[in-house]
Short mmCIF file of C-alpha atoms and ligand atoms in Angstrom, two decimals:
data_model
loop_
_atom_site.label_atom_id
_atom_site.label_comp_id
_atom_site.label_asym_id
_atom_site.label_seq_id
_atom_site.Cartn_x
_atom_site.Cartn_y
_atom_site.Cartn_z
CA MET A 30 17.74 19.02 -33.90
CA ALA A 31 15.22 21.43 -32.41
CA PHE A 32 12.60 18.79 -32.96
CA PHE A 33 14.64 16.23 -31.09
CA ASN A 34 15.23 18.65 -28.24
CA PHE A 35 11.54 19.29 -27.98
CA PHE A 36 10.91 15.61 -27.31
CA LYS A 37 13.86 15.29 -25.02
CA LYS A 38 12.65 18.19 -22.95
CA LYS A 39 9.18 16.79 -22.86
CA SER A 40 10.24 13.35 -21.72
CA ASN A 41 12.38 14.88 -18.97
CA ASN A 42 9.43 16.81 -17.71
CA LYS A 43 7.96 15.14 -14.66
CA GLN A 44 4.26 15.19 -15.42
CA PRO A 45 2.07 15.34 -12.30
CA ILE A 46 0.47 11.97 -11.76
CA LEU A 47 -3.31 12.20 -11.71
CA LEU A 48 -4.67 9.61 -9.35
CA LYS A 49 -8.01 9.75 -11.12
CA ASP A 50 -6.38 8.40 -14.29
CA LYS A 51 -4.72 5.57 -12.37
CA LEU A 52 -7.92 4.65 -10.58
CA ILE A 53 -10.14 4.79 -13.65
CA LYS A 54 -11.14 1.11 -13.50
CA SER A 55 -12.05 1.29 -9.85
CA HIS A 56 -13.84 4.58 -10.48
CA ASN A 57 -15.93 3.03 -13.23
CA LYS A 58 -16.88 0.17 -10.98
CA LEU A 59 -17.76 2.18 -7.87
CA GLY A 60 -18.20 5.94 -8.37
CA PHE A 61 -19.61 5.87 -11.87
CA SER A 62 -22.02 3.01 -11.10
CA LEU A 63 -23.14 4.71 -7.89
CA ASN A 64 -24.04 7.79 -9.85
CA LYS A 65 -26.04 5.70 -12.28
CA ILE A 66 -28.02 4.06 -9.48
CA LEU A 67 -28.68 7.28 -7.62
CA PHE A 68 -29.69 9.09 -10.78
CA LYS A 69 -32.71 6.82 -11.07
CA ASN A 70 -34.34 7.04 -7.68
CA ASN A 71 -34.75 8.27 -4.16
CA VAL A 72 -34.03 5.89 -1.31
CA GLY A 73 -36.27 2.87 -1.21
CA ASP A 74 -35.95 -0.88 -0.96
CA ASP A 75 -35.02 -1.23 -4.61
CA ILE A 76 -32.17 1.16 -4.38
CA LEU A 77 -30.87 -0.49 -1.22
CA VAL A 78 -30.64 -3.83 -2.99
CA GLU A 79 -28.83 -2.21 -5.87
CA LEU A 80 -26.45 -0.41 -3.57
CA GLU A 81 -25.70 -3.58 -1.64
CA GLU A 82 -24.90 -5.35 -4.88
CA LEU A 83 -22.71 -2.48 -6.00
CA PHE A 84 -20.72 -2.32 -2.75
CA LEU A 85 -20.14 -6.06 -2.72
CA LYS A 86 -19.15 -6.06 -6.38
CA SER A 87 -16.75 -3.20 -5.65
CA ASP A 88 -14.95 -5.34 -3.03
CA LEU A 89 -15.95 -3.32 0.02
CA GLY A 90 -16.54 -6.57 1.87
CA VAL A 91 -19.65 -7.79 3.68
CA LYS A 92 -19.06 -6.05 7.03
CA THR A 93 -18.26 -2.69 5.54
CA THR A 94 -21.14 -2.94 3.07
CA ASN A 95 -23.56 -3.60 5.92
CA LYS A 96 -22.14 -0.71 7.88
CA ILE A 97 -22.75 1.73 5.04
CA LEU A 98 -26.23 0.33 4.32
CA THR A 99 -27.20 0.79 7.97
CA LYS A 100 -26.22 4.44 7.76
CA ILE A 101 -28.27 4.86 4.59
CA LYS A 102 -31.33 3.24 6.20
CA LYS A 103 -31.12 5.78 9.01
CA ASN A 104 -31.72 8.50 6.46
CA PRO A 105 -34.83 7.18 4.73
CA ASN A 106 -35.82 10.48 3.18
CA SER A 107 -32.47 11.39 1.75
CA LYS A 108 -32.43 12.93 -1.65
CA THR A 109 -30.02 11.21 -3.96
CA ASP A 110 -27.58 14.13 -3.87
CA ASN A 111 -27.37 13.88 -0.10
CA LEU A 112 -27.06 10.14 -0.32
CA TYR A 113 -24.09 10.42 -2.63
CA GLU A 114 -22.35 12.66 -0.12
CA LEU A 115 -23.41 10.46 2.77
CA ILE A 116 -21.87 7.38 1.17
CA LYS A 117 -18.66 9.25 0.37
CA ASN A 118 -18.46 10.59 3.91
CA GLU A 119 -19.11 7.25 5.54
CA LEU A 120 -16.43 5.62 3.40
CA ALA A 121 -14.03 8.45 4.22
CA LYS A 122 -14.59 7.82 7.94
CA LEU A 123 -13.23 4.29 7.52
CA LEU A 124 -9.84 5.58 6.43
CA ILE A 125 -7.37 6.69 9.07
CA THR A 126 -6.32 10.16 8.02
CA ASP A 127 -3.36 10.41 10.39
CA ASN A 128 -1.47 7.96 8.23
CA LYS A 129 1.91 9.61 7.61
CA LEU A 130 5.03 7.66 8.46
CA LYS A 131 6.88 9.49 11.21
CA ILE A 132 10.58 8.94 10.74
CA ALA A 133 12.50 9.15 14.00
CA ASN A 134 15.98 10.58 14.25
CA GLU A 135 17.94 7.41 14.85
CA THR A 136 18.34 4.79 12.11
CA PHE A 137 14.75 4.00 11.25
CA VAL A 138 14.08 0.43 10.18
CA ILE A 139 11.18 -0.46 7.88
CA LEU A 140 10.57 -4.18 7.62
CA VAL A 141 8.61 -4.91 4.47
CA VAL A 142 6.49 -8.07 4.47
CA GLY A 143 3.80 -9.63 2.28
CA VAL A 144 2.96 -12.64 0.17
CA ASN A 145 4.98 -13.60 -2.89
CA GLY A 146 4.50 -11.21 -5.79
CA ALA A 147 2.68 -8.61 -3.69
CA GLY A 148 5.10 -5.93 -4.84
CA LYS A 149 7.45 -5.74 -1.84
CA THR A 150 10.75 -5.33 -3.67
CA THR A 151 9.36 -2.86 -6.20
CA THR A 152 7.74 -0.80 -3.45
CA ILE A 153 11.08 -0.72 -1.60
CA GLY A 154 12.78 0.66 -4.73
CA LYS A 155 10.19 3.41 -5.03
CA LEU A 156 10.20 4.21 -1.31
CA ALA A 157 13.99 4.59 -1.39
CA LYS A 158 13.58 7.19 -4.11
CA LEU A 159 10.80 8.97 -2.21
CA PHE A 160 12.87 9.17 0.99
CA LYS A 161 16.00 10.22 -0.87
CA ASP A 162 14.08 12.99 -2.61
CA LYS A 163 13.08 14.23 0.84
CA GLY A 164 16.75 14.39 1.82
CA ASN A 165 17.05 11.18 3.86
CA SER A 166 19.92 8.75 3.45
CA VAL A 167 18.68 5.25 2.70
CA MET A 168 20.12 1.73 2.75
CA LEU A 169 18.50 -1.54 1.68
CA ALA A 170 18.75 -5.04 3.17
CA ALA A 171 18.26 -8.04 0.88
CA GLY A 172 16.29 -10.13 3.35
CA ASP A 173 14.62 -12.29 0.70
CA THR A 174 17.42 -14.85 0.60
CA PHE A 175 15.34 -17.60 -0.95
CA ARG A 176 15.51 -16.55 -4.57
CA ALA A 177 18.64 -15.33 -6.38
CA ALA A 178 16.40 -13.14 -8.51
CA ALA A 179 15.10 -11.38 -5.40
CA ILE A 180 18.60 -10.32 -4.32
CA GLU A 181 19.44 -9.19 -7.87
CA GLN A 182 16.17 -7.27 -8.10
CA LEU A 183 16.90 -5.36 -4.89
CA LYS A 184 20.45 -4.63 -6.09
CA PHE A 185 18.94 -3.18 -9.25
CA TRP A 186 16.85 -0.77 -7.18
CA GLY A 187 19.94 0.05 -5.14
CA GLN A 188 21.77 1.03 -8.32
CA GLU A 189 18.83 3.05 -9.58
CA ASN A 190 18.86 4.99 -6.32
CA LYS A 191 22.66 5.00 -5.98
CA ILE A 192 22.44 3.59 -2.47
CA ASP A 193 24.02 0.62 -0.68
CA VAL A 194 22.33 -2.78 -0.60
CA VAL A 195 23.49 -5.17 2.12
CA SER A 196 23.19 -8.76 0.97
CA GLN A 197 24.61 -12.19 1.63
CA LYS A 198 24.64 -15.28 -0.51
CA LEU A 199 21.54 -17.15 -1.56
CA GLY A 200 20.03 -19.25 1.22
CA SER A 201 21.69 -17.37 4.08
CA ASP A 202 19.75 -16.53 7.22
CA SER A 203 17.45 -13.60 6.52
CA ALA A 204 17.51 -12.36 10.14
CA SER A 205 21.29 -12.18 10.07
CA VAL A 206 21.34 -10.27 6.74
CA ILE A 207 18.97 -7.70 8.20
CA TYR A 208 20.84 -7.56 11.51
CA ASP A 209 24.15 -6.93 9.68
CA ALA A 210 22.51 -4.30 7.52
CA TYR A 211 21.23 -2.55 10.64
CA GLN A 212 24.71 -2.55 12.19
CA SER A 213 26.12 -1.09 9.02
CA ALA A 214 23.35 1.52 8.65
CA LYS A 215 23.79 2.57 12.26
CA ALA A 216 27.57 2.89 11.93
CA LYS A 217 27.13 5.00 8.81
CA LYS A 218 24.38 7.07 10.43
CA ILE A 219 21.94 6.18 7.68
CA ASP A 220 18.47 7.66 8.27
CA ILE A 221 16.36 4.83 6.92
CA LEU A 222 17.02 1.13 6.41
CA ILE A 223 14.42 -0.73 4.36
CA ALA A 224 14.52 -4.52 4.67
CA ASP A 225 13.09 -6.82 2.03
CA THR A 226 11.79 -10.24 3.05
CA ALA A 227 10.69 -13.44 1.34
CA GLY A 228 7.04 -13.85 0.48
CA ARG A 229 6.97 -17.59 0.19
CA LEU A 230 8.69 -20.34 2.11
CA HIS A 231 7.80 -24.00 2.10
CA THR A 232 4.84 -23.42 4.35
CA LYS A 233 3.02 -20.40 5.66
CA ASP A 234 4.15 -21.27 9.21
CA ASN A 235 7.76 -21.24 8.06
CA LEU A 236 7.29 -17.81 6.56
CA MET A 237 5.69 -16.38 9.69
CA ASN A 238 8.35 -17.99 11.92
CA GLU A 239 11.09 -16.51 9.77
CA LEU A 240 9.52 -13.04 9.96
CA ALA A 241 9.06 -13.38 13.73
CA LYS A 242 12.72 -14.36 14.02
CA ILE A 243 13.82 -11.27 12.09
CA LYS A 244 11.89 -9.10 14.54
CA ARG A 245 13.27 -10.98 17.57
CA VAL A 246 16.85 -10.59 16.39
CA LEU A 247 16.37 -6.85 15.76
CA LYS A 248 14.66 -6.37 19.11
CA LYS A 249 17.61 -7.92 20.94
CA GLN A 250 19.58 -5.01 19.58
CA ASP A 251 16.97 -2.39 20.41
CA GLU A 252 13.45 -3.01 21.71
CA ASN A 253 12.06 -0.33 19.33
CA LEU A 254 13.20 -2.15 16.21
CA PRO A 255 11.86 -2.37 13.63
CA GLN A 256 10.08 0.95 14.02
CA GLU A 257 7.77 0.05 11.16
CA THR A 258 6.53 -3.31 9.92
CA MET A 259 4.81 -2.58 6.65
CA LEU A 260 2.56 -5.09 4.92
CA ILE A 261 2.38 -4.81 1.14
CA ILE A 262 -0.90 -5.91 -0.38
CA ASP A 263 -1.47 -6.33 -4.11
CA GLY A 264 -4.37 -3.99 -4.90
CA GLY A 265 -5.84 -6.61 -7.22
CA THR A 266 -6.22 -9.15 -4.41
CA GLY A 267 -9.77 -8.04 -3.56
CA GLN A 268 -11.48 -9.63 -0.58
CA ASN A 269 -8.68 -12.00 0.34
CA ALA A 270 -6.61 -8.95 1.26
CA ILE A 271 -8.39 -8.79 4.61
CA ASN A 272 -7.49 -12.42 5.46
CA GLN A 273 -3.91 -11.85 4.38
CA ALA A 274 -3.62 -8.77 6.58
CA PHE A 275 -5.16 -10.54 9.60
CA GLU A 276 -2.74 -13.46 9.23
CA PHE A 277 0.33 -11.24 9.06
CA ASN A 278 -0.91 -9.08 11.90
CA LYS A 279 -1.63 -12.07 14.12
CA ALA A 280 1.79 -13.59 13.50
CA ILE A 281 4.05 -10.56 13.55
CA ASN A 282 2.08 -7.37 14.40
CA ILE A 283 2.08 -5.02 11.46
CA ASP A 284 2.05 -1.22 11.85
CA SER A 285 0.76 -0.20 8.47
CA ILE A 286 -0.39 -1.35 5.05
CA SER A 287 0.71 -0.12 1.65
CA ILE A 288 -1.16 -1.14 -1.47
CA SER A 289 0.67 -1.90 -4.71
CA LYS A 290 -0.69 -2.15 -8.25
CA ILE A 291 -3.72 0.03 -7.61
CA ASP A 292 -3.33 1.03 -11.27
CA GLY A 293 -4.91 -1.42 -13.61
CA THR A 294 -7.24 -2.98 -11.04
CA ALA A 295 -10.95 -2.42 -10.56
CA LYS A 296 -10.67 -3.58 -6.95
CA GLY A 297 -9.65 -0.27 -5.39
CA GLY A 298 -12.78 -0.40 -3.23
CA SER A 299 -11.20 -3.18 -1.19
CA ILE A 300 -9.09 -0.53 0.59
CA PHE A 301 -12.18 0.53 2.56
CA GLY A 302 -12.86 -2.94 3.95
CA LEU A 303 -9.20 -3.41 4.69
CA ALA A 304 -8.91 -0.14 6.62
CA ASP A 305 -12.22 -0.74 8.37
CA GLU A 306 -11.41 -4.21 9.58
CA LEU A 307 -7.70 -3.90 10.34
CA LYS A 308 -7.87 -0.38 11.81
CA LEU A 309 -4.40 0.28 10.45
CA PRO A 310 -3.15 3.24 8.46
CA ILE A 311 -2.69 2.93 4.70
CA ARG A 312 0.65 4.61 4.04
CA TYR A 313 1.46 4.40 0.34
CA ILE A 314 -0.14 3.30 -2.89
CA GLY A 315 1.73 1.95 -5.90
CA ILE A 316 0.45 3.17 -9.24
CA GLY A 317 2.84 1.60 -11.74
CA GLU A 318 6.15 -0.21 -12.15
CA GLY A 319 8.39 2.87 -12.45
CA ILE A 320 10.53 4.34 -9.70
CA ASN A 321 8.24 7.37 -9.28
CA ASP A 322 4.99 5.38 -9.38
CA ILE A 323 4.19 5.70 -5.69
CA LYS A 324 2.10 8.15 -3.71
CA GLU A 325 1.56 8.85 -0.06
CA PHE A 326 -1.96 7.68 0.55
CA ASN A 327 -4.33 10.59 1.06
CA ALA A 328 -7.87 9.60 2.03
CA LYS A 329 -9.52 12.67 0.52
CA GLU A 330 -7.59 12.46 -2.73
CA PHE A 331 -8.33 8.74 -2.96
CA ILE A 332 -12.06 9.19 -2.47
CA ASP A 333 -12.23 12.14 -4.83
CA ALA A 334 -10.49 10.04 -7.49
CA LEU A 335 -12.77 7.10 -6.90
CA PHE A 336 -16.04 9.03 -7.01
N1 GDP B 9 1.38 -2.05 -12.43
C1 GDP B 9 2.09 -2.17 -11.30
N2 GDP B 9 2.92 -3.22 -11.15
C2 GDP B 9 3.60 -3.33 -9.98
C3 GDP B 9 3.46 -2.40 -8.92
N3 GDP B 9 4.25 -2.80 -7.89
C4 GDP B 9 4.85 -3.94 -8.30
N4 GDP B 9 4.47 -4.28 -9.55
C5 GDP B 9 4.90 -5.45 -10.33
O1 GDP B 9 4.49 -6.63 -9.65
C6 GDP B 9 5.43 -7.68 -9.85
C7 GDP B 9 5.87 -8.26 -8.51
O2 GDP B 9 6.56 -7.29 -7.80
P1 GDP B 9 7.71 -7.61 -6.76
O3 GDP B 9 8.16 -6.32 -6.21
O4 GDP B 9 8.75 -8.48 -7.39
O5 GDP B 9 6.91 -8.45 -5.67
P2 GDP B 9 7.48 -9.22 -4.36
O6 GDP B 9 7.54 -10.66 -4.69
O7 GDP B 9 6.47 -8.95 -3.30
O8 GDP B 9 8.81 -8.62 -4.06
C8 GDP B 9 6.57 -7.05 -10.63
O9 GDP B 9 6.42 -7.39 -11.99
C9 GDP B 9 6.39 -5.57 -10.44
O10 GDP B 9 6.90 -4.81 -11.49
C10 GDP B 9 2.52 -1.30 -9.11
O11 GDP B 9 2.30 -0.45 -8.24
N5 GDP B 9 1.88 -1.25 -10.31
MG1 MG B 10 10.58 -9.53 -3.78
#
């Protein structure tokens, strides 16, 4: 019995999540390899070629890679120790550090968008938990009306969090589901409404039009709505993440990006290119499939884990 209790107690213990452990594959690709290269040499042409290869392989993207290389070339006599710090610092500069979501006092609407399978619905489930733990009341809107499974999946997260999920039947108008949910959340003085959306319609234009319509319908109610349009990017997407983000931003203006599935991918370096090119804050990172597997993105913590 004592033995059983020991395990029970242990499993109930919330172990602190070490980002370093979750980012181990990305660390091996970028930080570890950088150390190996710098260990060999001082700065010279050879090392520049190796560094360029490393940055590209680590999914930093061409523009960001060139930016960092230019900085390195400006310090031709750097010792490798300094160079290591220089690279870390330059990468850190690409990340917007004022990235915290500022929840206003009225019903705050977060519209979650992204391609199919990006991790939208799962991220919503985790965010609901995060906000609830901070003492906010939360409601969910099942705006992905194109797949029955999507509505069921959101309801599951609603049950896990013991919060209401506003949904309509399959195939109903997503904008009207989210509008109704907002009315309900406002009437109940809910702090935060998180709206799920579809990631795939018949064509990309249809998807973007649908998302634009959701925003239009909300704005008719209140020009400030939704206060946050959050794009979810699968951390394993790599370079295509930048194109995805540009497309969504062009069509519907996004306010922030959150990255899912950063665990288990070696493409964590793509966050730098994404932040550099989009100039948008990275708010959260998903580090697993469980309800607690989310972290507020912290630039310093991220870089320390990666290097
Ligand atoms: N390992 C891992 N898996 C995730 C994470 N976020 C989502 N997933 C998984 O990715 C798959 C797609 O997620 P889903 O939320 O349905 O994507 P959606 O189509 O954008 O709503 C599911 O199997 C999730 O469990 C994460 O941070 N880490
Ligand atoms: Mg979904």
